[in-house]
Short mmCIF file of C-alpha atoms and ligand atoms in Angstrom, two decimals:
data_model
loop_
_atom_site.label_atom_id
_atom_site.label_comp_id
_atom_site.label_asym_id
_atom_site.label_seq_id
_atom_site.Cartn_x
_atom_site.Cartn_y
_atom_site.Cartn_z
CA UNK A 1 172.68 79.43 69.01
CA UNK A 2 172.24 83.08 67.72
CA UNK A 3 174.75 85.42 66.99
CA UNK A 4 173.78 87.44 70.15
CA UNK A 5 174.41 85.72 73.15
CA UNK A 6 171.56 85.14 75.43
CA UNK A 7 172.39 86.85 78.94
CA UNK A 8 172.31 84.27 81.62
CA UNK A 9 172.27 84.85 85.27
CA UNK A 10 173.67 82.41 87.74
CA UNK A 11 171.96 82.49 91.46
CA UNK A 12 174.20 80.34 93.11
CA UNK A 13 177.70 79.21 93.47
CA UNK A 14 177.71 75.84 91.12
CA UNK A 15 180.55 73.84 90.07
CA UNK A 16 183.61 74.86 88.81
CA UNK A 17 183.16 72.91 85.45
CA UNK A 18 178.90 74.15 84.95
CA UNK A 19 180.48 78.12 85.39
CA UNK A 20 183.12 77.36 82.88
CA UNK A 21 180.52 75.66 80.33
CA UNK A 22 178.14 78.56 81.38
CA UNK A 23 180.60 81.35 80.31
CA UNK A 24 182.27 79.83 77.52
CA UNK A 25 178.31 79.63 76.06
CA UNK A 26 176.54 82.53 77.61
CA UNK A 27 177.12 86.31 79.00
CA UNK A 28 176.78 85.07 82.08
CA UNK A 29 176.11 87.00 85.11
CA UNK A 30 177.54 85.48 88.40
CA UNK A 31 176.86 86.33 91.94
CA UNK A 32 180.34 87.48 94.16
CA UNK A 33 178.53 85.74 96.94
CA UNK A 34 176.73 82.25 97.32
CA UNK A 35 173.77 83.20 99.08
CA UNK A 36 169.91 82.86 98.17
CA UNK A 37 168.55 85.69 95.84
CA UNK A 38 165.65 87.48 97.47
CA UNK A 39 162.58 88.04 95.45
CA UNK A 40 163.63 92.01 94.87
CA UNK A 41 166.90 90.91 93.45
CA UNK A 42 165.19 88.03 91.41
CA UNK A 43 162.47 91.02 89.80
CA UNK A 44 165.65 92.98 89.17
CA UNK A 45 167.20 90.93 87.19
CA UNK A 46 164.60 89.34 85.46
CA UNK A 47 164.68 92.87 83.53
CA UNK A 48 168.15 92.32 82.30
CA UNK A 49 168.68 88.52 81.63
CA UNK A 50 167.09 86.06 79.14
CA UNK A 51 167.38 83.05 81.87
CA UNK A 52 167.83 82.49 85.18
CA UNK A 53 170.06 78.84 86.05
CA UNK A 54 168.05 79.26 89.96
CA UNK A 55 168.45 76.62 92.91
CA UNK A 56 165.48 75.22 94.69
CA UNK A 57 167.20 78.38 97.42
CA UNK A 58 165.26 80.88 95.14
CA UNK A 59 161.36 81.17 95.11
CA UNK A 60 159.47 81.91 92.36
CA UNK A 61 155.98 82.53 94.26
CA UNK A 62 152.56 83.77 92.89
CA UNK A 63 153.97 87.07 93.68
CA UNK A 64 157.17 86.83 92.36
CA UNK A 65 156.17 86.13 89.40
CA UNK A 66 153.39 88.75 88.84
CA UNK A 67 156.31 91.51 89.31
CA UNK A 68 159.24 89.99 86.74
CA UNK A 69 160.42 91.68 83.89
CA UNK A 70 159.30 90.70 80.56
CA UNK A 71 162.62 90.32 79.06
CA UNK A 72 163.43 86.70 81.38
CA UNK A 73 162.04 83.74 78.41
CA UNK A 74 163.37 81.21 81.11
CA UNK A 75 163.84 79.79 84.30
CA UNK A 76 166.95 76.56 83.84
CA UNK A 77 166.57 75.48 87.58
CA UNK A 78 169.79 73.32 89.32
CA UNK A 79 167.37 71.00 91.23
CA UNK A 80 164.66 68.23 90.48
CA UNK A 81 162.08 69.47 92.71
CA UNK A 82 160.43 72.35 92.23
CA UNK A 83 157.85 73.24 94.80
CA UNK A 84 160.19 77.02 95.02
CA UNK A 85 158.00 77.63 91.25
CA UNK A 86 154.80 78.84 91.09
CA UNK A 87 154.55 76.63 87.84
CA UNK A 88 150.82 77.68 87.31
CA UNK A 89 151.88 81.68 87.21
CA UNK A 90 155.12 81.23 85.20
CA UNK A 91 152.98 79.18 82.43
CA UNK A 92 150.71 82.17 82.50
CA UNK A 93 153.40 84.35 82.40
CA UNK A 94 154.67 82.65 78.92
CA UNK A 95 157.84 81.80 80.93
CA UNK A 96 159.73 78.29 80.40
CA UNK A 97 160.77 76.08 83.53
CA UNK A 98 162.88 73.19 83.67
CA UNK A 99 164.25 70.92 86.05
CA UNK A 100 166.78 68.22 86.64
CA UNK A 101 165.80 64.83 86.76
CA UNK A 102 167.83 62.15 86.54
CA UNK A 103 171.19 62.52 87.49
CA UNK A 104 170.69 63.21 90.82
CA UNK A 105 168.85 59.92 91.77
CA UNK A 106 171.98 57.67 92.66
CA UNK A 107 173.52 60.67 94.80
CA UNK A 108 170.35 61.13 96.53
CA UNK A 109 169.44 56.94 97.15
CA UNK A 110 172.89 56.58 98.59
CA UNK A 111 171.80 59.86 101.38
CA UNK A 112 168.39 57.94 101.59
CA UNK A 113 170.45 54.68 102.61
CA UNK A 114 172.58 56.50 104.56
CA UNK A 115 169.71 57.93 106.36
CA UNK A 116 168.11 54.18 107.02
CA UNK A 117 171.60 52.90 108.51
CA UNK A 118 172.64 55.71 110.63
CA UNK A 119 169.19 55.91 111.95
CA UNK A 120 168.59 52.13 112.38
CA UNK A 121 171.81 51.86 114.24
CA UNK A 122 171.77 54.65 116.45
CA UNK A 123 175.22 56.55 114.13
CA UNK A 124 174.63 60.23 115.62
CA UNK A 125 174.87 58.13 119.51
CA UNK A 126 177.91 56.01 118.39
CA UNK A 127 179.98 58.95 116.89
CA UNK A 128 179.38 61.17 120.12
CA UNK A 129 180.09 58.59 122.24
CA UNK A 130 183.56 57.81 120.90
CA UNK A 131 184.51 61.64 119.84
CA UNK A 132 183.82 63.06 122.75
CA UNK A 133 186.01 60.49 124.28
CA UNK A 134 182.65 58.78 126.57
CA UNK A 135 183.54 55.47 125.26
CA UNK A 136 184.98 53.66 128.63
CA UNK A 137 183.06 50.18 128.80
CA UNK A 138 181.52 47.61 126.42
CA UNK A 139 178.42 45.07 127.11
CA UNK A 140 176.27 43.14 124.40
CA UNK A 141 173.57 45.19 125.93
CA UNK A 142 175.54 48.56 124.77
CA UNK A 143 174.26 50.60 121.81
CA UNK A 144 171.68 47.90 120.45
CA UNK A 145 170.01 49.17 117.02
CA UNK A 146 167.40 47.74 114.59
CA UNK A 147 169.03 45.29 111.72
CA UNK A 148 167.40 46.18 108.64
CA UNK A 149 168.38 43.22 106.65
CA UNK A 150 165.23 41.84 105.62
CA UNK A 151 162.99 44.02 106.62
CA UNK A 152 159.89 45.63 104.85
CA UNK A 153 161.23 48.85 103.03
CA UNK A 154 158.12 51.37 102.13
CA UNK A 155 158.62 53.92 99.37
CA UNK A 156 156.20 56.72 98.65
CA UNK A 157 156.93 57.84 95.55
CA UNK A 158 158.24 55.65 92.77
CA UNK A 159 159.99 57.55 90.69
CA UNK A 160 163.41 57.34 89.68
CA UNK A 161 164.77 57.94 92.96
CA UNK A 162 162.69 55.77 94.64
CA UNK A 163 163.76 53.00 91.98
CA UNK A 164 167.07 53.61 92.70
CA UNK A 165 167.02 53.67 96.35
CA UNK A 166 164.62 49.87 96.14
CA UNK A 167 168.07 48.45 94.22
CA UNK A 168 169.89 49.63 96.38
CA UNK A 169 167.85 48.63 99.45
CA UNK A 170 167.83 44.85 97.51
CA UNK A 171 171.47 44.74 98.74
CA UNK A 172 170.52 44.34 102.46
CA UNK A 173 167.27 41.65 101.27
CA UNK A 174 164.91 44.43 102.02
CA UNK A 175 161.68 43.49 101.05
CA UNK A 176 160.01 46.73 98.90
CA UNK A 177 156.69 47.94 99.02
CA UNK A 178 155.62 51.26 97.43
CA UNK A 179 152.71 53.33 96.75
CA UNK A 180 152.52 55.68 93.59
CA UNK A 181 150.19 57.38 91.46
CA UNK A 182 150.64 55.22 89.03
CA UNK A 183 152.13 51.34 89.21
CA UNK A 184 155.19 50.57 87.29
CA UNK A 185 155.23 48.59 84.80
CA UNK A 186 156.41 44.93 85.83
CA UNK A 187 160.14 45.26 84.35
CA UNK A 188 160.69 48.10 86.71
CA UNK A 189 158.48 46.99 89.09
CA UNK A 190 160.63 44.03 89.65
CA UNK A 191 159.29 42.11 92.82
CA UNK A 192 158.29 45.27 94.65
CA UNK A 193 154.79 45.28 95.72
CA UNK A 194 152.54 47.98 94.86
CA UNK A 195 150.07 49.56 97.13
CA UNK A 196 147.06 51.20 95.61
CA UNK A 197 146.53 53.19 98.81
CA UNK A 198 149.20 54.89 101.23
CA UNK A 199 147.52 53.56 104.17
CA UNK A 200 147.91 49.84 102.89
CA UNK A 201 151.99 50.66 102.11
CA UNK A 202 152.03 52.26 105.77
CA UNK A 203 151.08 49.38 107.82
CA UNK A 204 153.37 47.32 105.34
CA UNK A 205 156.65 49.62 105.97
CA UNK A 206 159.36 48.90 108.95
CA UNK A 207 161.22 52.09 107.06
CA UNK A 208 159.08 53.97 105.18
CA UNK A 209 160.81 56.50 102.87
CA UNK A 210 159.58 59.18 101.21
CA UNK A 211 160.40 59.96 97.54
CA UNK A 212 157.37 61.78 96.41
CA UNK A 213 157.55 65.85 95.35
CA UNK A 214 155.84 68.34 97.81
CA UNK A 215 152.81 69.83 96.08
CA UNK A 216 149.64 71.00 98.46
CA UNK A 217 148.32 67.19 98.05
CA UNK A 218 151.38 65.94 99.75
CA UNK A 219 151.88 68.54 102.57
CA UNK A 220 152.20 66.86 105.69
CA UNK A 221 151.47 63.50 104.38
CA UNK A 222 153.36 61.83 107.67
CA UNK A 223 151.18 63.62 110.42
CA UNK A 224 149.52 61.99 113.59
CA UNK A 225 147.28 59.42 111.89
CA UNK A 226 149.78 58.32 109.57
CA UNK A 227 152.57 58.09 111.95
CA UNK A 228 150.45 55.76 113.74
CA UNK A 229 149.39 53.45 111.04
CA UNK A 230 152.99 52.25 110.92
CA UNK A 231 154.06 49.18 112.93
CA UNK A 232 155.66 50.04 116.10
CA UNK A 233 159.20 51.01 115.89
CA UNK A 234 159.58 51.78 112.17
CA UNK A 235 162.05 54.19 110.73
CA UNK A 236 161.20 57.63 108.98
CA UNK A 237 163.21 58.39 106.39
CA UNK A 238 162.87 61.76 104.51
CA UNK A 239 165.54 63.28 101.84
CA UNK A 240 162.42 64.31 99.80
CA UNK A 241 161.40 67.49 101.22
CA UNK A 242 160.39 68.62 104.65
CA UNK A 243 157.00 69.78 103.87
CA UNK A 244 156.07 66.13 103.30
CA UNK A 245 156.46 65.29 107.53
CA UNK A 246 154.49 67.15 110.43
CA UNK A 247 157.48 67.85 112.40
CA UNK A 248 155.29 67.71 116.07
CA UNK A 249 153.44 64.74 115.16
CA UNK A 250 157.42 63.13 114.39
CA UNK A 251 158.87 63.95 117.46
CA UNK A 252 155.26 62.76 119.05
CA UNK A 253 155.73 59.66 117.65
CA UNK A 254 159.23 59.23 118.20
CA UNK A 255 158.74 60.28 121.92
CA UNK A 256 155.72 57.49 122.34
CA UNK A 257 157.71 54.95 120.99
CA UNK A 258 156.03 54.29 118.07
CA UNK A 259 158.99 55.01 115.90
CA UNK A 260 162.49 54.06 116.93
CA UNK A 261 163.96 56.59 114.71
CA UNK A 262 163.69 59.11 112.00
CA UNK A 263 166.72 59.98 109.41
CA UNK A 264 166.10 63.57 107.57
CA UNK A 265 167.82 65.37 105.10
CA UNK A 266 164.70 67.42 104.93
CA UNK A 267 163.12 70.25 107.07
CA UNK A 268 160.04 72.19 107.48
CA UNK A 269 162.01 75.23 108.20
CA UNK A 270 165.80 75.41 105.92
CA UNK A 271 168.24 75.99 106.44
CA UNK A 272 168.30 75.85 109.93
CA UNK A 273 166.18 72.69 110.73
CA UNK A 274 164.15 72.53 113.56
CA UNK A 275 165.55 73.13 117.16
CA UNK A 276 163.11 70.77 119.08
CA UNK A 277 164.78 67.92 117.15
CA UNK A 278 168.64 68.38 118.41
CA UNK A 279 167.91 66.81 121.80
CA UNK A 280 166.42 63.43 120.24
CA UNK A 281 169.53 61.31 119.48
CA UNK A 282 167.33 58.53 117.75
CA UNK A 283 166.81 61.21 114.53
CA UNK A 284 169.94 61.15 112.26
CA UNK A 285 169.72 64.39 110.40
CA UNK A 286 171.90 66.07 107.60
CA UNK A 287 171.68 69.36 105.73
CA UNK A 288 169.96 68.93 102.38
CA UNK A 289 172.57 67.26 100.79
CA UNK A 290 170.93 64.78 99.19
CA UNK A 291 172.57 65.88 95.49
CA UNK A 292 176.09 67.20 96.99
CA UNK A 293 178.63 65.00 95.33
CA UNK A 294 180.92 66.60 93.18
CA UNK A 295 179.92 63.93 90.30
CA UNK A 296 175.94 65.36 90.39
CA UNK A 297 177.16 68.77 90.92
CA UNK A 298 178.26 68.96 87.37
CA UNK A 299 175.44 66.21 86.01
CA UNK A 300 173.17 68.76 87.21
CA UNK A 301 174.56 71.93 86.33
CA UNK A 302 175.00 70.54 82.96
CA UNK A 303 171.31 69.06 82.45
CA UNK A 304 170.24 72.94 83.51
CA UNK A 305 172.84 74.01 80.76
CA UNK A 306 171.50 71.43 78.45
CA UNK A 307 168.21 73.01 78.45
CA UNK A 308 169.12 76.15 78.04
CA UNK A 309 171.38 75.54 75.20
CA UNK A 310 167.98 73.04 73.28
CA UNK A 311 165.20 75.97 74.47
CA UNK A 312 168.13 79.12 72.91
CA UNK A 313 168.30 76.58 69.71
CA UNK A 314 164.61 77.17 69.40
CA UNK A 315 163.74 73.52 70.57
CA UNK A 316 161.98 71.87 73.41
CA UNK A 317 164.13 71.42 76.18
CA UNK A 318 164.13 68.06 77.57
CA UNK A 319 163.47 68.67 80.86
CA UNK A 320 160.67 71.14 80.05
CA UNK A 321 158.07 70.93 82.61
CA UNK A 322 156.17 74.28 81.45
C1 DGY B 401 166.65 68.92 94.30
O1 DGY B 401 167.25 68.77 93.23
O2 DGY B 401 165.43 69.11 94.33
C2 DGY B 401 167.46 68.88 95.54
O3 DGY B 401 166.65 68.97 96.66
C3 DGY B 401 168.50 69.97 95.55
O4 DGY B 401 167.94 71.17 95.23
#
């Protein structure tokens, strides 16, 4: 590192141990409060900072872009997906982007199997039932789920999340299928069976989960006509992103029958989620947490720290994706 300390400015409220690394390393700039930057603040500061260390909270659109300062060399995001960067402008813009791949993948399988369960056996029903103190009878015929022991697990999107969450799924003798742009090679592969085509994984998927980033190609890949290609009463699960799902074609589904339930960590609209959803008890929904355990917290505020501190040493960071 140079004499001169690069000027780094923290978006978010990250964890203790990242801030301490952060300022010990950098003159770092932190927010008083943990809310998302909007773009005016993000073109402000672009003008006095050499990197931003952004969440996937702050979006770097088109436009965005085209107005920051030309002192900002590069943008350190806290996340693995970045669908909130306009990658094509900020590599036009000379600007460096990085993510965080990696360390977030057993964090977010174990949400992704958490999803599966709680969905499968009706978890958000159960935990009403018993808190709100509506528990007053019992009958083999009460609160029946879907086992998932055995069953055909789908994953779109083979990557190292997906990999994870298909060794974890082995655990319950799930049988894995998965589609991906490319097939894995057969170590990782394993006995998972590839699927050159979606449709193919679809009708071969009593939980389908989706592990694939959100990019235009993948908007709304689980609409009305895939939806239906799935065998009756399969599970949805999403802790991907919410673009990936047509929200009115889910709860379509879902309302017909042809899915018994959906678990999402994702939504269209966040935070906030979507409304029409709360009075369907069969989807098991959390808040984006995917990543949110205090180990990946500081995995992945130190992999955006890591890059910084390769890219300020005049080297390629490792997680450089432009
Ligand atoms: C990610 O890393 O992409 C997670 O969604 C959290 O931002």
């Amino acid at each position: 590192m140079t004499d001169q300390r690069p000027v780094l400015w923290i978006t978010r409220q990250l964890s203790a141990n990242t801030v301490a690394r952060a300022v010990r390393d950098y003159d770092t700039v932190l927010e008083p409060q943990d809310i998302p930057a909007s773009a005016e603040r993000i073109i402000e500061m672009s003008n006095v900072v050499d990197a931003i260390l952004p969440c996937h909270s702050e979006i770097f659109s088109s436009d965005v872009v085209n107005r920051l300062g030309s002192r900002l060399k590069i943008i350190a995001n806290h996340s693995v997906g970045v669908d909130h960067c306009d990658l094509d402008a900020l590599a036009k813009r000379g600007i460096v982007v990085t993510n965080t791949p990696d360390v977030l993948s057993d964090a977010t399988a174990e949400i992704a199997i958490l999803l599966m369960l709680g969905a499968a056996r009706r978890a958000i029903e159960g935990d009403a039932i018993v808190r709100q103190q509506q528990w007053d009878s019992w009958s083999p015929s009460f609160m029946v789920g879907h086992q998932v022991t055995g069953k055909r697990l789908g994953i779109v999107g083979m990557g190292r999340v997906g990999q994870v969450v298909a060794k974890r799924a082995a655990g319950f003798d799930m049988q894995v299928h998965y589609h991906n742009r490319k097939r894995l090679n057969p170590e990782l592969e394993g006995r998972a069976v590839f699927h050159e085509n979606l449709d193919s994984l679809l009708e071969n998927s009593d939980v389908l989960s989706l592990h694939c980033p959100a990019t235009p190609q993948t908007s709304k890949l689980m609409n009305h006509r895939t939806l239906s290609m799935l065998p009756k009463n399969a599970i949805l699960v999403n802790c991907a992103r919410g673009a990936l799902v047509d929200e009115d074609a889910l709860i379509t589904a879902l309302d017909s029958g042809q899915l018994a339930a959906a678990g999402l960590d994702c939504f269209e609209v966040e935070p906030g989620g979507n409304p029409n959803f709360s009075a369907h008890q069969n989807i098991f929904m959390l808040p984006h947490i995917g990543s949110a355990t205090f180990e990946t917290r500081d995995a992945m505020g130190f992999r955006a720290l890591d890059n910084l501190d390769a890219f300020f040493k005049g080297e390629k960071p490792k997680d450089k994706l432009v």
